């Protein structure tokens, strides 16, 4: 088993509980889409899985070993993290930015070598963004930044990739291209976990879905069984329908008409 | 490569310039006479001036300039803010208090240097202890602690100036805080050079890690970086560099802020290229400024006056050139 999450909870200052009793497993090549309303703790949960936060209770095992027994570097060699798009202060070249994914393999006083840059070039090629290699990271579009940061995670040579709302700030086309890219990552063998606000993305990705509700519990299971109208209605507090659309051959989540 | 050449040329010109004028040919001959058997075509006064006065001073200027510039670059990277200077965590204001105390206690030049070093290190120590007390290790907390310590030290400085004898002590304090290399000799250079070289070498060796720190704490952590340890080493090295240069020259403004900008403009923000370039630029800039300081007028001009007069308009020019890239 790639990832085992055993009954974890998280509370800020041991007072305000964000979520509790979260439990699931994920295998190589599987996708978990985490849904939940604003403030339900999706990002906090993802940060725990990324080893940024330590859960208040419970434990997380990667390849059978608890996080607590691993160094930051060891975890970073197994888990790549793609944060939400943000514009950094310094405009590193895309290549110099992506090569930072090699950090988990390098000591305090090391610099990236040619072999590291070779991996960078491979990752850029895989993401089909070789043309961006020498552009400053601050001067490319949001969708391109997303691809570049995924390339950085690939260069980490992890077993699992986590993405925090990879479709936020992207236009409709780029959102769907990102979803497609995530499916491709799973086919390459990575275990993938992402958070999103769009139930449709869970449908498109066809893997597992985790729905965090307002009380901090998460229902996890195969999307086809777990993504249900009543659950979504309760979680998002809006009228919606899951309908099968013949023309596209899949289920879609659509909101009812809005009465003001 | 070009920058190394620039630094060498600036230094050579600087050796020639001064009250006692010398030709570049003579200077080069004098310098090489130590290693090559050259016919002596100069008098020993010239040799004395070169080896006793100008060479040590240029060495000191280069060390001070590059030390301030790379610690400024390190802080700017680490705190994700290009407006940060090496004084951020209170090292300069602490050094001022230390030096002023030594002046009031009439401890002499060496006493002032030691006082400045201790004051600077103590101020930074207080700054980095504060976030630990509140158990919040974010860099914002560190910056706020630096503001607190800096403000507190400024007030103590005001108090010390207020009680100082205006005729002698106050004048000396003010002169010291404006920075000068006039009192530098071989002894004091030899005393601080090892620390500057070691701290500078450590920063140079870890300069790629500074890139990672500039991504922010969480991202650096997910890339397997122990942020507290890495940042700690960088802060210690930068503090040693700044405190040592303050020891030699008193406080000098602007270099640590402006020179890294110039470096970034020339080669981009990647510290593997930017830090060496910043080191050379800082050194060459300081040698240049110090040469002006001792040749412009009959009396020595304090360095901070010149770095400010040159640095501030220069900074404006840099901002004009970069205006598209700064949000």
Coordinates of C-alpha atoms in Angstrom, one line a residue:
Chain A
X1 CA 0.0 0.0 0.0
X2 CA 1.4 3.4 -1.0
X3 CA -0.3 5.6 1.5
X4 CA -2.2 4.6 4.7
X5 CA -4.0 7.3 6.6
X6 CA -5.0 6.0 10.0
X7 CA -7.6 7.9 12.0
X8 CA -5.9 11.3 11.8
X9 CA -7.3 14.5 13.2
X10 CA -6.0 18.1 13.3
X11 CA -6.7 20.9 15.7
X12 CA -5.2 24.3 15.8
X13 CA -3.7 25.0 19.2
X14 CA -5.4 21.8 20.4
X15 CA -8.7 23.7 20.5
X16 CA -10.4 24.3 17.2
X17 CA -10.7 20.9 15.6
X18 CA -10.5 21.1 11.8
X19 CA -11.1 17.5 11.0
X20 CA -11.1 14.1 12.8
X21 CA -11.3 10.4 12.2
X22 CA -10.0 10.5 8.7
X23 CA -9.0 7.2 7.3
X24 CA -8.2 6.0 3.8
X25 CA -5.6 4.2 1.8
X26 CA -4.3 4.9 -1.7
X27 CA -2.4 2.6 -4.1
X28 CA 0.1 3.2 -6.9
X29 CA -1.7 4.7 -9.9
X30 CA -4.8 5.7 -7.9
X31 CA -6.4 9.1 -7.8
X32 CA -8.1 10.6 -4.8
X33 CA -10.1 13.8 -5.3
X34 CA -10.9 15.7 -2.2
X35 CA -14.0 17.9 -2.2
X36 CA -15.4 20.1 0.5
X37 CA -16.8 23.6 1.1
X38 CA -14.6 26.6 1.8
X39 CA -13.1 26.3 5.3
X40 CA -13.7 22.6 5.6
X41 CA -10.0 21.9 5.9
X42 CA -9.1 20.5 2.5
X43 CA -5.8 22.4 2.4
X44 CA -5.1 21.6 6.0
X45 CA -5.6 17.9 5.3
X46 CA -3.4 18.1 2.2
X47 CA -0.7 19.9 4.2
X48 CA -0.8 17.0 6.7
X49 CA -0.3 14.5 3.9
X50 CA 2.5 16.7 2.6
X51 CA 4.3 16.6 6.0
X52 CA 4.0 20.4 6.4
X53 CA 1.7 20.0 9.3
X54 CA 1.8 17.2 11.8
X55 CA -1.7 15.7 12.7
X56 CA -2.8 16.1 16.3
X57 CA -3.6 12.4 16.5
X58 CA -3.4 9.3 14.3
X59 CA -0.6 8.5 11.9
X60 CA 0.2 8.6 8.2
X61 CA 2.3 5.8 6.6
X62 CA 4.0 6.0 3.3
X63 CA 5.1 2.6 1.9
X64 CA 4.4 1.2 5.3
X65 CA 6.6 3.6 7.3
X66 CA 5.1 6.3 9.5
X67 CA 6.1 9.9 8.7
X68 CA 7.4 10.3 12.2
X69 CA 10.2 7.8 11.5
X70 CA 11.3 9.5 8.3
X71 CA 13.4 12.6 7.7
X72 CA 12.1 15.6 5.8
X73 CA 14.3 14.6 2.9
X74 CA 13.1 11.0 2.9
X75 CA 9.5 12.1 2.8
X76 CA 10.3 14.6 0.0
X77 CA 11.9 11.8 -2.0
X78 CA 8.5 10.0 -1.9
X79 CA 6.0 12.8 -2.0
X80 CA 5.9 15.7 -4.5
X81 CA 3.8 18.7 -3.5
X82 CA 2.3 21.1 -6.0
X83 CA 1.1 24.2 -4.1
X84 CA -1.6 26.5 -5.3
X85 CA -0.4 28.9 -8.0
X86 CA 1.2 32.0 -6.4
X87 CA 3.6 34.5 -7.9
X88 CA 6.9 34.2 -6.2
X89 CA 9.1 37.3 -5.4
X90 CA 12.0 36.3 -7.6
X91 CA 11.7 35.5 -11.3
X92 CA 13.8 32.3 -11.5
X93 CA 14.1 30.9 -14.9
X94 CA 11.8 27.9 -15.4
X95 CA 14.7 25.5 -15.6
X96 CA 16.3 26.9 -12.4
X97 CA 12.9 26.7 -10.7
X98 CA 12.2 23.1 -11.8
X99 CA 15.6 21.9 -10.7
X100 CA 14.7 22.9 -7.1
X101 CA 12.8 19.6 -7.2
X102 CA 16.1 17.9 -6.8
X103 CA 16.7 19.4 -3.4
X104 CA 15.6 16.2 -1.4
X105 CA 18.6 14.4 -3.0
X106 CA 21.2 17.1 -2.2
X107 CA 23.1 18.1 0.9
X108 CA 23.4 21.5 2.5
X109 CA 26.3 22.6 0.4
X110 CA 25.5 21.0 -3.0
X111 CA 24.6 22.6 -6.3
X112 CA 22.5 20.9 -9.0
X113 CA 24.7 19.0 -11.6
X114 CA 24.2 18.3 -15.2
X115 CA 22.5 15.1 -14.5
X116 CA 19.9 17.1 -12.4
X117 CA 19.3 19.4 -15.3
X118 CA 18.9 16.4 -17.6
X119 CA 16.0 15.3 -15.4
X120 CA 14.6 18.8 -15.6
X121 CA 14.7 18.7 -19.4
X122 CA 13.0 15.3 -19.5
X123 CA 10.2 16.6 -17.2
X124 CA 9.7 19.7 -19.3
X125 CA 9.5 17.5 -22.3
X126 CA 6.9 15.3 -20.6
X127 CA 4.8 18.3 -19.7
X128 CA 5.3 19.7 -23.3
X129 CA 6.7 23.0 -22.0
X130 CA 10.3 22.8 -23.3
X131 CA 9.7 26.2 -25.0
X132 CA 9.3 27.8 -21.5
X133 CA 12.7 26.6 -20.3
X134 CA 14.5 30.0 -20.2
X135 CA 11.5 32.2 -19.4
X136 CA 11.3 33.8 -16.0
X137 CA 8.7 32.0 -13.9
X138 CA 7.0 35.3 -13.0
X139 CA 6.3 36.1 -16.6
X140 CA 4.4 33.0 -17.7
X141 CA 0.6 32.4 -17.5
X142 CA -1.2 30.7 -14.6
X143 CA -1.7 27.5 -16.6
X144 CA 1.9 27.4 -17.5
X145 CA 3.0 28.0 -13.9
X146 CA 0.8 25.0 -12.9
X147 CA 2.6 22.8 -15.5
X148 CA 6.0 24.1 -14.4
X149 CA 5.3 23.3 -10.8
X150 CA 4.1 19.8 -11.7
X151 CA 7.3 19.4 -13.6
X152 CA 9.2 20.3 -10.4
X153 CA 7.2 17.6 -8.6
X154 CA 8.1 15.1 -11.3
X155 CA 11.8 15.9 -11.0
X156 CA 11.5 15.0 -7.3
X157 CA 11.0 11.4 -8.6
X158 CA 8.3 10.8 -6.0
X159 CA 5.8 7.9 -5.7
X160 CA 2.9 10.2 -4.9
X161 CA 2.0 13.7 -6.1
X162 CA -0.3 16.1 -4.1
X163 CA -1.9 19.1 -5.7
X164 CA -3.6 21.8 -3.8
X165 CA -6.5 23.2 -5.9
X166 CA -4.6 22.8 -9.2
X167 CA -7.5 24.2 -11.1
X168 CA -8.0 27.4 -9.1
X169 CA -7.4 30.6 -11.1
X170 CA -7.4 28.7 -14.4
X171 CA -9.8 29.2 -17.2
X172 CA -12.2 26.5 -18.3
X173 CA -9.9 25.0 -20.9
X174 CA -6.9 25.0 -18.7
X175 CA -8.9 23.4 -15.9
X176 CA -9.8 20.5 -18.1
X177 CA -6.3 20.2 -19.5
X178 CA -5.0 20.1 -15.9
X179 CA -7.5 17.3 -15.0
X180 CA -6.3 15.4 -18.1
X181 CA -2.7 15.9 -17.0
X182 CA -3.5 14.5 -13.6
X183 CA -5.1 11.4 -15.1
X184 CA -2.0 11.0 -17.2
X185 CA 0.2 11.2 -14.0
X186 CA -1.8 8.4 -12.5
X187 CA -1.4 6.3 -15.6
X188 CA 2.4 6.8 -15.3
X189 CA 2.1 5.1 -11.9
X190 CA 2.0 8.0 -9.5
X191 CA -0.5 8.0 -6.7
X192 CA -2.3 11.3 -7.0
X193 CA -4.3 13.4 -4.5
X194 CA -5.8 16.7 -5.4
X195 CA -8.3 19.1 -3.8
X196 CA -10.9 20.9 -5.9
X197 CA -14.1 22.8 -5.7
X198 CA -15.6 21.1 -8.8
X199 CA -17.5 17.8 -8.3
X200 CA -17.2 17.3 -12.1
X201 CA -13.5 16.9 -11.7
X202 CA -14.0 13.9 -9.4
X203 CA -16.3 12.4 -12.1
X204 CA -13.8 13.0 -14.8
X205 CA -10.9 11.5 -12.8
X206 CA -13.0 8.3 -12.0
X207 CA -10.9 7.3 -9.0
X208 CA -11.7 7.7 -5.4
X209 CA -13.4 10.7 -3.9
X210 CA -13.2 12.1 -0.4
X211 CA -15.9 14.5 0.7
X212 CA -15.1 16.6 3.7
X213 CA -18.2 18.0 5.4
X214 CA -18.6 21.0 7.7
X215 CA -18.2 18.9 10.8
X216 CA -14.7 17.7 9.7
X217 CA -15.6 14.2 8.7
X218 CA -14.7 12.7 5.4
X219 CA -16.6 10.1 3.4
X220 CA -14.1 8.2 1.2
X221 CA -14.8 5.7 -1.5
X222 CA -15.0 5.1 -5.3
X223 CA -16.5 8.1 -7.0
X224 CA -19.3 6.1 -8.5
X225 CA -20.5 5.0 -5.1
X226 CA -19.6 8.0 -2.9
X227 CA -20.5 11.0 -5.0
X228 CA -24.2 11.3 -4.3
X229 CA -26.7 14.1 -4.8
X230 CA -27.9 14.2 -1.2
X231 CA -24.3 14.3 0.1
X232 CA -23.3 17.2 -2.2
X233 CA -26.5 19.1 -1.5
X234 CA -25.8 18.9 2.2
X235 CA -22.2 19.8 2.0
X236 CA -22.5 22.7 -0.4
X237 CA -26.0 23.8 0.8
X238 CA -27.3 24.4 -2.7
X239 CA -29.9 22.6 -4.9
X240 CA -28.1 20.4 -7.5
X241 CA -28.5 17.3 -9.5
X242 CA -26.2 14.6 -10.7
X243 CA -27.5 13.8 -14.2
X244 CA -26.3 11.5 -16.9
X245 CA -25.8 13.4 -20.1
X246 CA -26.0 11.2 -23.2
X247 CA -24.2 13.6 -25.5
X248 CA -21.0 13.4 -23.4
X249 CA -21.5 10.0 -22.0
X250 CA -21.0 10.8 -18.3
X251 CA -22.5 12.0 -15.2
X252 CA -22.4 15.7 -14.5
X253 CA -23.1 17.9 -11.5
X254 CA -25.4 20.7 -12.4
X255 CA -27.0 23.3 -10.2
X256 CA -30.7 24.0 -10.2
X257 CA -31.9 27.3 -11.6
X258 CA -31.4 30.2 -9.2
X259 CA -34.3 32.1 -7.7
X260 CA -33.5 35.4 -6.1
Chain B
X1 CA 35.2 37.1 -15.5
X2 CA 34.7 40.6 -16.6
X3 CA 33.7 41.5 -13.1
X4 CA 37.0 40.1 -11.6
X5 CA 38.8 42.3 -14.1
X6 CA 36.7 45.3 -13.1
X7 CA 37.5 44.7 -9.4
X8 CA 41.2 44.4 -10.1
X9 CA 41.3 47.6 -12.2
X10 CA 39.3 49.6 -9.6
X11 CA 41.7 48.4 -6.9
X12 CA 44.8 49.3 -9.0
X13 CA 43.5 52.7 -9.8
X14 CA 42.6 53.1 -6.1
X15 CA 46.2 52.3 -5.1
X16 CA 47.5 55.0 -7.4
X17 CA 45.0 57.7 -6.3
X18 CA 45.6 59.8 -3.2
X19 CA 47.7 62.5 -1.6
X20 CA 50.8 60.8 -2.8
X21 CA 50.3 60.2 -6.6
X22 CA 51.8 57.2 -8.3
X23 CA 51.7 55.9 -11.8
X24 CA 50.0 52.6 -12.5
X25 CA 53.2 51.1 -13.9
X26 CA 55.1 51.8 -10.7
X27 CA 52.3 50.3 -8.6
X28 CA 52.2 47.1 -10.6
X29 CA 56.0 46.9 -10.5
X30 CA 55.9 47.4 -6.7
X31 CA 53.2 44.8 -6.2
X32 CA 55.1 42.2 -8.3
X33 CA 58.5 43.0 -6.8
X34 CA 57.5 40.8 -3.9
X35 CA 57.3 37.7 -6.0
X36 CA 59.4 38.6 -9.1
X37 CA 63.0 39.8 -9.1
X38 CA 62.4 43.3 -10.6
X39 CA 64.8 46.2 -10.9
X40 CA 64.0 48.8 -8.3
X41 CA 62.9 52.0 -10.2
X42 CA 60.9 53.5 -7.3
X43 CA 61.8 54.9 -4.0
X44 CA 61.0 53.2 -0.7
X45 CA 58.4 55.9 0.3
X46 CA 56.3 54.6 -2.6
X47 CA 56.7 51.1 -1.5
X48 CA 55.7 52.1 2.0
X49 CA 52.6 53.9 0.9
X50 CA 51.5 50.9 -1.2
X51 CA 52.1 48.2 1.4
X52 CA 51.5 50.0 4.6
X53 CA 48.7 52.4 3.7
X54 CA 46.8 51.7 0.5
X55 CA 46.9 48.0 0.1
X56 CA 45.5 47.2 3.6
X57 CA 42.9 49.9 3.2
X58 CA 41.8 48.5 -0.2
X59 CA 41.7 45.0 1.2
X60 CA 39.6 46.2 4.1
X61 CA 37.2 48.1 1.7
X62 CA 36.9 45.1 -0.5
X63 CA 36.1 42.8 2.4
X64 CA 33.6 45.3 4.0
X65 CA 31.8 45.9 0.7
X66 CA 31.5 42.2 -0.3
X67 CA 30.6 41.2 3.2
X68 CA 27.7 43.7 3.4
X69 CA 26.6 42.9 -0.2
X70 CA 26.4 39.1 0.2
X71 CA 24.7 39.3 3.6
X72 CA 22.2 41.7 2.1
X73 CA 21.6 39.3 -0.8
X74 CA 21.2 36.4 1.6
X75 CA 18.6 38.3 3.7
X76 CA 16.7 39.5 0.6
X77 CA 16.5 35.9 -0.6
X78 CA 15.7 34.4 2.8
X79 CA 13.0 36.8 3.7
X80 CA 11.5 36.9 0.2
X81 CA 11.8 40.6 0.1
X82 CA 14.1 42.6 -2.1
X83 CA 13.7 45.7 0.2
X84 CA 15.6 44.1 3.0
X85 CA 19.1 45.1 4.1
X86 CA 21.5 43.4 6.5
X87 CA 20.3 45.6 9.3
X88 CA 17.0 43.8 9.3
X89 CA 17.6 41.8 12.4
X90 CA 19.2 44.6 14.3
X91 CA 22.8 43.9 13.8
X92 CA 23.8 47.5 12.9
X93 CA 21.8 49.2 15.6
X94 CA 23.2 46.8 18.1
X95 CA 26.7 47.4 16.9
X96 CA 26.2 51.2 17.2
X97 CA 25.2 50.8 20.8
X98 CA 28.2 48.5 21.5
X99 CA 30.6 51.0 19.9
X100 CA 29.0 54.0 21.6
X101 CA 29.3 52.3 25.0
X102 CA 33.0 51.6 24.2
X103 CA 33.5 55.2 23.2
X104 CA 31.9 56.5 26.4
X105 CA 34.1 54.1 28.4
X106 CA 37.2 55.4 26.5
X107 CA 38.3 51.9 25.5
X108 CA 40.3 52.9 22.5
X109 CA 40.0 51.7 18.9
X110 CA 40.3 48.0 19.6
X111 CA 37.7 48.4 22.4
X112 CA 35.3 50.0 20.0
X113 CA 35.7 47.2 17.5
X114 CA 35.1 44.6 20.1
X115 CA 32.2 46.6 21.5
X116 CA 30.6 46.9 18.0
X117 CA 31.0 43.2 17.2
X118 CA 29.5 42.1 20.6
X119 CA 26.7 44.6 20.3
X120 CA 25.8 43.4 16.8
X121 CA 25.8 39.8 17.7
X122 CA 23.9 40.4 20.9
X123 CA 21.1 42.3 19.1
X124 CA 20.6 39.5 16.6
X125 CA 20.7 36.9 19.3
X126 CA 17.8 38.8 21.1
X127 CA 16.0 39.0 17.8
X128 CA 16.1 35.3 17.1
X129 CA 15.3 34.4 20.7
X130 CA 12.0 36.3 20.6
X131 CA 10.1 34.1 18.1
X132 CA 11.3 31.0 20.1
X133 CA 9.8 32.5 23.3
X134 CA 6.4 33.0 21.5
X135 CA 6.9 29.5 19.8
X136 CA 6.3 30.9 16.4
X137 CA 9.1 30.3 14.0
X138 CA 7.7 32.1 10.9
X139 CA 10.0 34.6 9.2
X140 CA 7.4 37.4 9.7
X141 CA 7.8 36.9 13.4
X142 CA 11.6 37.1 13.0
X143 CA 11.3 40.4 11.0
X144 CA 8.9 41.9 13.6
X145 CA 11.4 40.9 16.4
X146 CA 14.1 42.6 14.4
X147 CA 12.0 45.8 14.2
X148 CA 11.5 45.7 18.0
X149 CA 15.2 45.2 18.7
X150 CA 16.2 47.8 16.1
X151 CA 13.8 50.4 17.6
X152 CA 14.9 49.6 21.1
X153 CA 18.6 49.9 20.2
X154 CA 18.0 53.2 18.5
X155 CA 16.5 54.6 21.7
X156 CA 19.4 53.4 23.8
X157 CA 21.6 55.0 21.1
X158 CA 19.7 58.3 21.6
X159 CA 20.2 58.1 25.3
X160 CA 23.9 57.4 25.0
X161 CA 24.3 60.4 22.6
X162 CA 22.3 62.5 25.0
X163 CA 24.7 61.7 27.9
X164 CA 27.9 61.9 25.8
X165 CA 30.2 64.9 26.1
X166 CA 29.2 66.9 23.0
X167 CA 32.8 68.1 22.4
X168 CA 34.6 64.9 22.2
X169 CA 32.5 61.7 22.8
X170 CA 29.5 62.7 20.8
X171 CA 31.6 63.8 17.9
X172 CA 33.4 60.4 17.9
X173 CA 30.1 58.5 18.1
X174 CA 28.6 60.4 15.2
X175 CA 31.7 60.0 13.1
X176 CA 31.8 56.3 13.9
X177 CA 28.2 55.7 12.9
X178 CA 28.9 57.4 9.5
X179 CA 31.6 54.8 8.8
X180 CA 35.2 55.2 7.8
X181 CA 38.2 53.1 6.9
X182 CA 40.7 55.7 7.9
X183 CA 41.7 53.9 11.1
X184 CA 42.1 50.5 9.5
X185 CA 45.5 48.8 10.0
X186 CA 47.0 45.4 9.3
X187 CA 46.2 44.2 12.8
X188 CA 42.5 44.8 12.7
X189 CA 42.3 43.3 9.2
X190 CA 44.1 40.2 10.3
X191 CA 41.7 40.0 13.3
X192 CA 38.5 40.0 11.3
X193 CA 39.6 38.5 8.0
X194 CA 39.4 34.8 9.0
X195 CA 35.8 35.2 10.3
X196 CA 34.7 37.1 7.2
X197 CA 36.3 34.5 4.9
X198 CA 34.8 31.5 6.7
X199 CA 31.3 33.0 7.0
X200 CA 31.5 34.2 3.4
X201 CA 32.7 30.7 2.2
X202 CA 29.9 29.0 4.0
X203 CA 27.3 31.2 2.4
X204 CA 28.9 30.7 -1.0
X205 CA 28.8 26.9 -0.5
X206 CA 25.1 26.9 0.5
X207 CA 24.0 29.4 -2.0
X208 CA 21.8 27.1 -4.0
X209 CA 19.9 26.3 -0.8
X210 CA 19.1 30.0 -0.5
X211 CA 17.1 29.6 -3.7
X212 CA 15.0 27.0 -1.9
X213 CA 14.5 29.3 1.1
X214 CA 13.2 32.0 -1.1
X215 CA 10.3 29.8 -2.1
X216 CA 8.9 30.2 1.4
X217 CA 8.8 28.0 4.5
X218 CA 6.2 25.4 3.5
X219 CA 7.4 24.8 0.0
X220 CA 11.0 24.5 1.2
X221 CA 9.8 21.9 3.7
X222 CA 8.0 19.9 1.0
X223 CA 11.3 19.9 -0.9
X224 CA 13.0 18.2 2.1
X225 CA 14.7 21.2 3.5
X226 CA 15.1 21.8 7.2
X227 CA 14.1 25.4 7.1
X228 CA 15.1 26.3 10.6
X229 CA 18.5 24.8 10.3
X230 CA 19.3 26.3 6.9
X231 CA 17.9 29.7 7.8
X232 CA 19.8 29.5 11.1
X233 CA 23.2 28.9 9.4
X234 CA 22.5 31.7 6.9
X235 CA 21.6 34.1 9.6
X236 CA 24.7 33.3 11.7
X237 CA 26.9 33.7 8.7
X238 CA 25.3 37.0 7.6
X239 CA 25.5 38.3 11.1
X240 CA 29.1 37.5 11.4
X241 CA 29.8 39.2 8.1
X242 CA 28.0 42.3 9.0
X243 CA 29.3 42.5 12.5
X244 CA 32.9 42.0 11.3
X245 CA 32.6 44.7 8.6
X246 CA 31.0 47.1 11.1
X247 CA 34.0 46.4 13.3
X248 CA 36.4 47.5 10.6
X249 CA 34.5 50.5 9.3
X250 CA 31.6 51.6 11.5
X251 CA 28.1 51.4 10.1
X252 CA 27.8 51.9 6.3
X253 CA 24.4 52.1 4.8
X254 CA 23.0 51.3 1.3
X255 CA 25.6 48.8 0.1
X256 CA 23.7 45.7 1.4
X257 CA 20.5 47.0 -0.1
X258 CA 21.6 48.3 -3.5
X259 CA 24.4 46.0 -4.6
X260 CA 22.3 42.8 -4.6
X261 CA 19.7 44.5 -6.8
X262 CA 22.4 45.4 -9.3
X263 CA 23.6 41.8 -9.2
X264 CA 20.1 40.4 -9.7
X265 CA 19.7 42.8 -12.6
X266 CA 22.9 41.6 -14.3
X267 CA 22.5 37.8 -13.9
X268 CA 19.0 37.1 -12.5
X269 CA 17.9 35.9 -9.1
X270 CA 19.5 32.5 -9.1
X271 CA 21.9 32.7 -6.2
X272 CA 24.4 30.3 -7.7
X273 CA 25.3 33.1 -10.1
X274 CA 24.0 36.1 -8.3
X275 CA 25.9 35.7 -5.0
X276 CA 29.5 35.6 -6.5
X277 CA 28.6 38.5 -8.8
X278 CA 27.2 40.4 -5.8
X279 CA 30.4 39.7 -3.8
X280 CA 32.6 41.2 -6.6
X281 CA 30.3 44.1 -7.2
X282 CA 30.1 44.9 -3.5
X283 CA 33.9 44.8 -3.1
X284 CA 34.6 46.9 -6.2
X285 CA 31.9 49.4 -5.2
X286 CA 33.3 49.9 -1.7
X287 CA 36.9 50.3 -3.0
X288 CA 35.6 52.9 -5.4
X289 CA 33.6 54.8 -2.7
X290 CA 36.5 54.6 -0.2
X291 CA 38.9 56.0 -2.9
X292 CA 36.5 58.9 -3.4
X293 CA 36.3 59.4 0.4
X294 CA 40.0 59.9 0.7
X295 CA 40.6 61.8 -2.5
X296 CA 37.6 64.1 -3.0
X297 CA 38.5 66.6 -0.4
X298 CA 41.5 67.3 1.8
X299 CA 39.8 65.7 4.8
X300 CA 38.4 62.2 4.9
X301 CA 34.7 62.0 4.0
X302 CA 32.6 59.6 6.1
X303 CA 31.6 56.6 3.9
X304 CA 27.9 56.5 4.7
X305 CA 27.6 60.0 3.3
X306 CA 29.0 58.9 0.0
X307 CA 27.3 55.5 -0.2
X308 CA 24.0 57.4 0.4
X309 CA 24.7 60.1 -2.1
X310 CA 25.6 57.5 -4.7
X311 CA 23.4 54.6 -3.6
X312 CA 20.1 56.4 -3.3
X313 CA 20.0 57.9 -6.9
X314 CA 21.5 54.6 -8.1
X315 CA 18.7 52.7 -6.4
X316 CA 16.2 55.0 -8.1
X317 CA 17.8 54.3 -11.5
X318 CA 17.6 50.5 -10.8
X319 CA 13.9 50.8 -10.0
X320 CA 13.3 52.8 -13.2
X321 CA 15.0 50.0 -15.2
X322 CA 13.1 47.2 -13.4
X323 CA 9.8 48.9 -13.1
X324 CA 8.1 46.3 -15.3
X325 CA 9.1 43.5 -12.9
X326 CA 8.2 44.9 -9.5
X327 CA 4.6 44.6 -8.4

